[in-house]
JSON list of C-alpha atoms in Angstrom, two decimals:
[
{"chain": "A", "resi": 21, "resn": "UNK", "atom": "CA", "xyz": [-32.90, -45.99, 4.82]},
{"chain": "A", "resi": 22, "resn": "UNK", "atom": "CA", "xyz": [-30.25, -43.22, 3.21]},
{"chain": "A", "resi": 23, "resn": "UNK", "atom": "CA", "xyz": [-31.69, -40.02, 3.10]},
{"chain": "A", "resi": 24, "resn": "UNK", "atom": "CA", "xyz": [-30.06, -37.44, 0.76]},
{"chain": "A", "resi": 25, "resn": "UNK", "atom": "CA", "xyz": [-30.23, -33.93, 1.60]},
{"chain": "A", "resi": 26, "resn": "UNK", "atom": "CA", "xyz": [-28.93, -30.59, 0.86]},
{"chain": "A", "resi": 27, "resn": "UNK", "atom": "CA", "xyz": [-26.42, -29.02, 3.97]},
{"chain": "A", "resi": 28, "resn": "UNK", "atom": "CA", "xyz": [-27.95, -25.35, 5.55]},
{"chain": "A", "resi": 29, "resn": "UNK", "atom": "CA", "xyz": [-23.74, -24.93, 6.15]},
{"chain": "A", "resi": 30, "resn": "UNK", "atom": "CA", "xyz": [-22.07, -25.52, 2.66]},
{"chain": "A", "resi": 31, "resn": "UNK", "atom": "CA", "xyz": [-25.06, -26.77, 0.18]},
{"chain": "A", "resi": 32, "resn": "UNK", "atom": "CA", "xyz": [-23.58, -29.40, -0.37]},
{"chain": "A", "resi": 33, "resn": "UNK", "atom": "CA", "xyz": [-25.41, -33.17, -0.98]},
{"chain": "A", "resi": 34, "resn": "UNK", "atom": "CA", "xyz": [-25.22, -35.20, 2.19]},
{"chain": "A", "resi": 35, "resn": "UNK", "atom": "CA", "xyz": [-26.39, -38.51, 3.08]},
{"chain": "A", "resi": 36, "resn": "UNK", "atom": "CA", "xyz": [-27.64, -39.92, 6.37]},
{"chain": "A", "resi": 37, "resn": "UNK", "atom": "CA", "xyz": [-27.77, -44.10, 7.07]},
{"chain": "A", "resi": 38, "resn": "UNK", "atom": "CA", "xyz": [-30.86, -43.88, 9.14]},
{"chain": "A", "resi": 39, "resn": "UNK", "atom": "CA", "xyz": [-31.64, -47.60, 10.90]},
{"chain": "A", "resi": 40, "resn": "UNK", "atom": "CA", "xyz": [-34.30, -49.45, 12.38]},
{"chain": "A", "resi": 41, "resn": "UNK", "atom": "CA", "xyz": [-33.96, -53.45, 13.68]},
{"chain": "A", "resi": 42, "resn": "UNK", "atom": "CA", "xyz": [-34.13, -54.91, 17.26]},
{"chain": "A", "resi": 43, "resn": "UNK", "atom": "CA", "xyz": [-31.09, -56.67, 16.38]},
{"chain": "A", "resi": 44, "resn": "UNK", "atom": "CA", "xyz": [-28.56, -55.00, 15.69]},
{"chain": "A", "resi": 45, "resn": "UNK", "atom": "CA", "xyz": [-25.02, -56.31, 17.44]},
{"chain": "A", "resi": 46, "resn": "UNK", "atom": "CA", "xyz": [-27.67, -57.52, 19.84]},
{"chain": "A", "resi": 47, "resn": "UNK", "atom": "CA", "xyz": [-29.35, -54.68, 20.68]},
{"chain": "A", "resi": 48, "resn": "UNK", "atom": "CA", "xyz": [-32.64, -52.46, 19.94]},
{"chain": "A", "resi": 49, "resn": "UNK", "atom": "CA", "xyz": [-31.11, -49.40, 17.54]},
{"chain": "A", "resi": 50, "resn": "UNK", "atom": "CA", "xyz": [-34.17, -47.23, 16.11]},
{"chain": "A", "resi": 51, "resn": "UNK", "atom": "CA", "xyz": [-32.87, -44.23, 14.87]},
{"chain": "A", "resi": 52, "resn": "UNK", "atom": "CA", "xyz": [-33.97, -40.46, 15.10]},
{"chain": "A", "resi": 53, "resn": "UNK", "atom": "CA", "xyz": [-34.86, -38.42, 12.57]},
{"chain": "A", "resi": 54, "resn": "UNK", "atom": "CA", "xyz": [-36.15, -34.92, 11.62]},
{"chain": "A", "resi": 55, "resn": "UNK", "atom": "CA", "xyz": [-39.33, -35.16, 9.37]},
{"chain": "A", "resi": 56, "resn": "UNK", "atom": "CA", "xyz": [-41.47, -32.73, 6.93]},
{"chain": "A", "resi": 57, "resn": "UNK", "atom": "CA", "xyz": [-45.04, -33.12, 9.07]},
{"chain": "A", "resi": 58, "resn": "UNK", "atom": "CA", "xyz": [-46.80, -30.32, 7.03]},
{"chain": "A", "resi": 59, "resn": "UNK", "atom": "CA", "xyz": [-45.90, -27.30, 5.04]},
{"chain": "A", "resi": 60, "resn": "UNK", "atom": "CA", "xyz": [-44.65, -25.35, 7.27]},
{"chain": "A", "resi": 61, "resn": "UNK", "atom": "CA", "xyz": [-44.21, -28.01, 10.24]},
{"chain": "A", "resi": 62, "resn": "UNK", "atom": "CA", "xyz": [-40.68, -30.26, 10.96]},
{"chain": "A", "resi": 63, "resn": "UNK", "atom": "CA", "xyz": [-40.88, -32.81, 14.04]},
{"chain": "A", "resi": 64, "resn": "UNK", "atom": "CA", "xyz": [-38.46, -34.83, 15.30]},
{"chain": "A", "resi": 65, "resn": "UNK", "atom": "CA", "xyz": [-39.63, -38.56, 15.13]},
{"chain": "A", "resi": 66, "resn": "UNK", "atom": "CA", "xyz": [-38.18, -42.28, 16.18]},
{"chain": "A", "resi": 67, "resn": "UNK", "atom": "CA", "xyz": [-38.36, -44.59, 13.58]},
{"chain": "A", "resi": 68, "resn": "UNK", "atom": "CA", "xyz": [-40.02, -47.89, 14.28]},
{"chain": "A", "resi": 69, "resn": "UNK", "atom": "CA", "xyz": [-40.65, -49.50, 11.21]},
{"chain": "A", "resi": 70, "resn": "UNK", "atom": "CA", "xyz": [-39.71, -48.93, 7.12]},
{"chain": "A", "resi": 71, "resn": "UNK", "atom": "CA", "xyz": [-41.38, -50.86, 4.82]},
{"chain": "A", "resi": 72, "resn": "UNK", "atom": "CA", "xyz": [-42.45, -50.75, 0.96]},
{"chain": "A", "resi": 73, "resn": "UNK", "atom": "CA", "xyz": [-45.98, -51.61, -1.17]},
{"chain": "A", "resi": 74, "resn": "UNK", "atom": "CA", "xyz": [-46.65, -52.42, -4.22]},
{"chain": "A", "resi": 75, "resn": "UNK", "atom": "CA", "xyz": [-49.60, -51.82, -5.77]},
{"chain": "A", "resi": 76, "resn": "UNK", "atom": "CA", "xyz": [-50.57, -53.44, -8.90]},
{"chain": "A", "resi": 77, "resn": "UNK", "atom": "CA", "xyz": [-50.32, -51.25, -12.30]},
{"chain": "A", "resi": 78, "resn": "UNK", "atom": "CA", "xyz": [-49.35, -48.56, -10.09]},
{"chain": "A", "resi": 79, "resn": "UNK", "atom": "CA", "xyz": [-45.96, -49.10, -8.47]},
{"chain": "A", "resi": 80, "resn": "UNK", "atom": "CA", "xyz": [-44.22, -49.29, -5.30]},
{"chain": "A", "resi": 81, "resn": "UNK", "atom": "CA", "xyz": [-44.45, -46.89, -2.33]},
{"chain": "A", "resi": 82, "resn": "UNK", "atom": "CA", "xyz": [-42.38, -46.77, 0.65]},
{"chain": "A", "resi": 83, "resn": "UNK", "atom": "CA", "xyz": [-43.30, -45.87, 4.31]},
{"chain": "A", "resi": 84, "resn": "UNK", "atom": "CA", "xyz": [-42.12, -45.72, 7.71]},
{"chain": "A", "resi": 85, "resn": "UNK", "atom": "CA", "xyz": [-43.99, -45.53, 10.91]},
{"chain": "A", "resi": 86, "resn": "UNK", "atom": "CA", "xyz": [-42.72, -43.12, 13.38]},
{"chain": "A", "resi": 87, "resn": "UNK", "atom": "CA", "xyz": [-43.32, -42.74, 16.45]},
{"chain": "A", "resi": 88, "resn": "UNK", "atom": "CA", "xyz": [-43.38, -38.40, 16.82]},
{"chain": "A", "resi": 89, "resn": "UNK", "atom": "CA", "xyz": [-41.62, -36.30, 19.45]},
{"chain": "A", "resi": 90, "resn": "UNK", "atom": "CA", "xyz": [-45.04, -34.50, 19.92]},
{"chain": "A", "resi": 91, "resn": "UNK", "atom": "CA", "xyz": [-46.24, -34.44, 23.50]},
{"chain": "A", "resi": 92, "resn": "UNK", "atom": "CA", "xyz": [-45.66, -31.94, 26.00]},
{"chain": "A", "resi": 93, "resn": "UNK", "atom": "CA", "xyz": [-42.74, -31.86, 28.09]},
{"chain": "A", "resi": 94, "resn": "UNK", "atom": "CA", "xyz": [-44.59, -28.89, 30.54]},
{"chain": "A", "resi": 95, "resn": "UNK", "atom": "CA", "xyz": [-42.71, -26.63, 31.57]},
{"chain": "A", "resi": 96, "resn": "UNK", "atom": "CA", "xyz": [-38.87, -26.07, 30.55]},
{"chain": "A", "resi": 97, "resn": "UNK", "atom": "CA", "xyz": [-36.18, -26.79, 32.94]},
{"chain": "A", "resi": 98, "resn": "UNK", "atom": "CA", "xyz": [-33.65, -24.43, 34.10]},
{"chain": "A", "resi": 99, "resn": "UNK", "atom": "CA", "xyz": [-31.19, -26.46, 33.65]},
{"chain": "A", "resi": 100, "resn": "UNK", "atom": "CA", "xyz": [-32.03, -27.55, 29.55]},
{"chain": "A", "resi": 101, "resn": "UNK", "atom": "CA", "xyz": [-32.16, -23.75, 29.65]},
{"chain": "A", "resi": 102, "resn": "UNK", "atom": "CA", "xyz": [-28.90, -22.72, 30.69]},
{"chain": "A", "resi": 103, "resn": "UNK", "atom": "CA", "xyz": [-27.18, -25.12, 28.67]},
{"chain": "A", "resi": 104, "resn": "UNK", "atom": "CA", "xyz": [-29.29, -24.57, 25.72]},
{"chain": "A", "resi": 105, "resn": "UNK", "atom": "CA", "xyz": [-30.51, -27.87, 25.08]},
{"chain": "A", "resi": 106, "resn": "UNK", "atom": "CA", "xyz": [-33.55, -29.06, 23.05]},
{"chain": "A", "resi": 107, "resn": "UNK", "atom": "CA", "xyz": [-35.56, -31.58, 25.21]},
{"chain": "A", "resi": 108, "resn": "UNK", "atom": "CA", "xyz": [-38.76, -33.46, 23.40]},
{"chain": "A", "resi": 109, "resn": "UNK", "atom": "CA", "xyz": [-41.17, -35.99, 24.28]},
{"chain": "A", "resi": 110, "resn": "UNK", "atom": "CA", "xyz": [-42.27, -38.90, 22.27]},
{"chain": "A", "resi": 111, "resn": "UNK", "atom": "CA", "xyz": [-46.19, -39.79, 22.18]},
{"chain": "A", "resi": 112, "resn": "UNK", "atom": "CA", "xyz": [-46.88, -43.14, 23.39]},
{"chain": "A", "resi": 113, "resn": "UNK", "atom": "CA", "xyz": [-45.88, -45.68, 21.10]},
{"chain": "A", "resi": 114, "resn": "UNK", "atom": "CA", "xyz": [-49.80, -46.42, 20.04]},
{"chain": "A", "resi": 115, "resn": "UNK", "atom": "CA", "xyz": [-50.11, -42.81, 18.22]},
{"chain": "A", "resi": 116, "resn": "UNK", "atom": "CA", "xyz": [-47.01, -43.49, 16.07]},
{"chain": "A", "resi": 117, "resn": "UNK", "atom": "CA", "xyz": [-47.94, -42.70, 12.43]},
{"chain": "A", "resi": 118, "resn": "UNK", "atom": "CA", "xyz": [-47.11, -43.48, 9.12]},
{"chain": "A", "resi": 119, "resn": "UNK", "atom": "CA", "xyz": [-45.07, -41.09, 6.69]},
{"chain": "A", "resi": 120, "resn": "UNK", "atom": "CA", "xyz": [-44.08, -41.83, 2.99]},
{"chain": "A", "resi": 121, "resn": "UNK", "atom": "CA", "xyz": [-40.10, -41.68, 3.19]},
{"chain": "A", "resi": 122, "resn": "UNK", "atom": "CA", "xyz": [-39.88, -38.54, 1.38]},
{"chain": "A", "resi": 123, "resn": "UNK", "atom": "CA", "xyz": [-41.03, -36.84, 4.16]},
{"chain": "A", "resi": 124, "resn": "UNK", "atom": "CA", "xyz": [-37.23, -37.24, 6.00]},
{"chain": "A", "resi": 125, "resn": "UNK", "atom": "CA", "xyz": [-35.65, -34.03, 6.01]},
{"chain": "A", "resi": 126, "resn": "UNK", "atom": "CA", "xyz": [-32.24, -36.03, 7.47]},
{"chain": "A", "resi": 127, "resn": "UNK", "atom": "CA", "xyz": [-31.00, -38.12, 10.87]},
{"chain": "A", "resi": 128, "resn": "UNK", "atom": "CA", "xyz": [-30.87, -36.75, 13.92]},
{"chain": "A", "resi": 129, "resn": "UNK", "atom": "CA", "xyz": [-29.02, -37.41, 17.05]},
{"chain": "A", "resi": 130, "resn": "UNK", "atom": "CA", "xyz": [-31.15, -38.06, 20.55]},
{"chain": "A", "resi": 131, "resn": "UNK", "atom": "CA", "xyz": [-30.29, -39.02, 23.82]},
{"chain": "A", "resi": 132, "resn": "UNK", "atom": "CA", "xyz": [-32.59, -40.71, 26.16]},
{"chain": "A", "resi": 133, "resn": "UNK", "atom": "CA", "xyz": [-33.33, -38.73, 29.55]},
{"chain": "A", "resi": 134, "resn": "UNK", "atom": "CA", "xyz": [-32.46, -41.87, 32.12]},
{"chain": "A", "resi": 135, "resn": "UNK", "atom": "CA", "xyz": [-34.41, -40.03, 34.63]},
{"chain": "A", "resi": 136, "resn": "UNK", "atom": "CA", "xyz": [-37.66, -39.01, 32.61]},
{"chain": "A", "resi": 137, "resn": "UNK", "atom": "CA", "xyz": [-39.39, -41.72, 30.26]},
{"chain": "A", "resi": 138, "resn": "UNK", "atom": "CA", "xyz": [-40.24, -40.78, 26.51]},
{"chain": "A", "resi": 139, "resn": "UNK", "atom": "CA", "xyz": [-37.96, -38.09, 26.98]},
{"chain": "A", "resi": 140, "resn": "UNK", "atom": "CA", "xyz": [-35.34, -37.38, 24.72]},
{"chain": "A", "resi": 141, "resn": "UNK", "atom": "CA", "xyz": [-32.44, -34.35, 24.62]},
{"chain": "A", "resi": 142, "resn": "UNK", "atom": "CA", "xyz": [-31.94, -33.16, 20.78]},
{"chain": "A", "resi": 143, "resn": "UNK", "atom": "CA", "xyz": [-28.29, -32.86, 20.35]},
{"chain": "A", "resi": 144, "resn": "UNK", "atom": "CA", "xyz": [-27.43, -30.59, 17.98]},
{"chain": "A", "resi": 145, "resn": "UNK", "atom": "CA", "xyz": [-24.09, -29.50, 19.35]},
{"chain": "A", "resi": 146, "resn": "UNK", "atom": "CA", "xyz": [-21.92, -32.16, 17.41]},
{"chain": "A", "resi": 147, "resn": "UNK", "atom": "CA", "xyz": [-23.72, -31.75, 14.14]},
{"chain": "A", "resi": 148, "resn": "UNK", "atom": "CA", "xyz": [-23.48, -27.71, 12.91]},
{"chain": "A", "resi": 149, "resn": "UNK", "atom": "CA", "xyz": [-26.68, -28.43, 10.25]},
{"chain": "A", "resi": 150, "resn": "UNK", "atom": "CA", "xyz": [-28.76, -29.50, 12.82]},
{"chain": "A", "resi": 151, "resn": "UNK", "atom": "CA", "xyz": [-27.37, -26.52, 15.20]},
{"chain": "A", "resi": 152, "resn": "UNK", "atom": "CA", "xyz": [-28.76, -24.06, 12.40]},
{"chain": "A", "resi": 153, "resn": "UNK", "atom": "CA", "xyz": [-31.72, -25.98, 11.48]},
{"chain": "A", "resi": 154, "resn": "UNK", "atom": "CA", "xyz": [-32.73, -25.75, 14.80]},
{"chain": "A", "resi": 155, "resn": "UNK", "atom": "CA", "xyz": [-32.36, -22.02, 15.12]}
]
């Protein structure tokens, strides 16, 4: 899925390769992304599935189910804290949801917690438009 946006550090157009397929080089790769939930709301999701529709005399529609970083994480750890990192939790994968594809704001960057499941550390350190968009 290539999502085109606009960068919050020069304007420019930018494009993000997001993926989603258990095989890739033989492994599970579902990317992360940062999504348009309502007006005024932006989650981070994992993508689980793309797929497109078409409906007769009407045309085609495109979709992804994602499975939202949503659920509480309780309380925040001193240590996420003091090195200023984002840390979100997904909802179990039976509440995923589906989103038409215009809804992708662009790709984002996760790392798995090994020690906490569904639990994910936002890095926004490499990537200075996710750094501000996170602000």
């Amino acid at each position: 899925l290539k999502v085109h946006y606009e960068s919050t550090i020069d304007w420019k157009q930018t494009t993000d390769y997001l993926r989603c397929t258990p095989g890739f080089h033989g492994q599970l790769h579902y990317d992360c992304a940062l999504i348009q939930l309502a007006q005024k709301v932006s989650v981070f999701v994992h993508l689980v599935f793309i797929f497109s529709c078409q409906l007769l005399d009407v045309g085609s529609f495109e979709f992804a189910l994602v499975q939202p970083f949503t659920a509480g994480i309780g309380a925040s750890r001193r240590s996420d804290c003091d090195l200023r990192l984002t840390r979100v939790k997904a909802v179990p994968r039976a509440s995923s949801i589906f989103i038409p594809v215009q809804s992708f704001i662009c790709g984002a960057v996760c790392f798995p917690d090994p020690d906490h499941r569904d639990e994910f550390l936002m890095v926004d350190h490499i990537d200075s438009d996710m750094f501000v968009r996170m602000k």
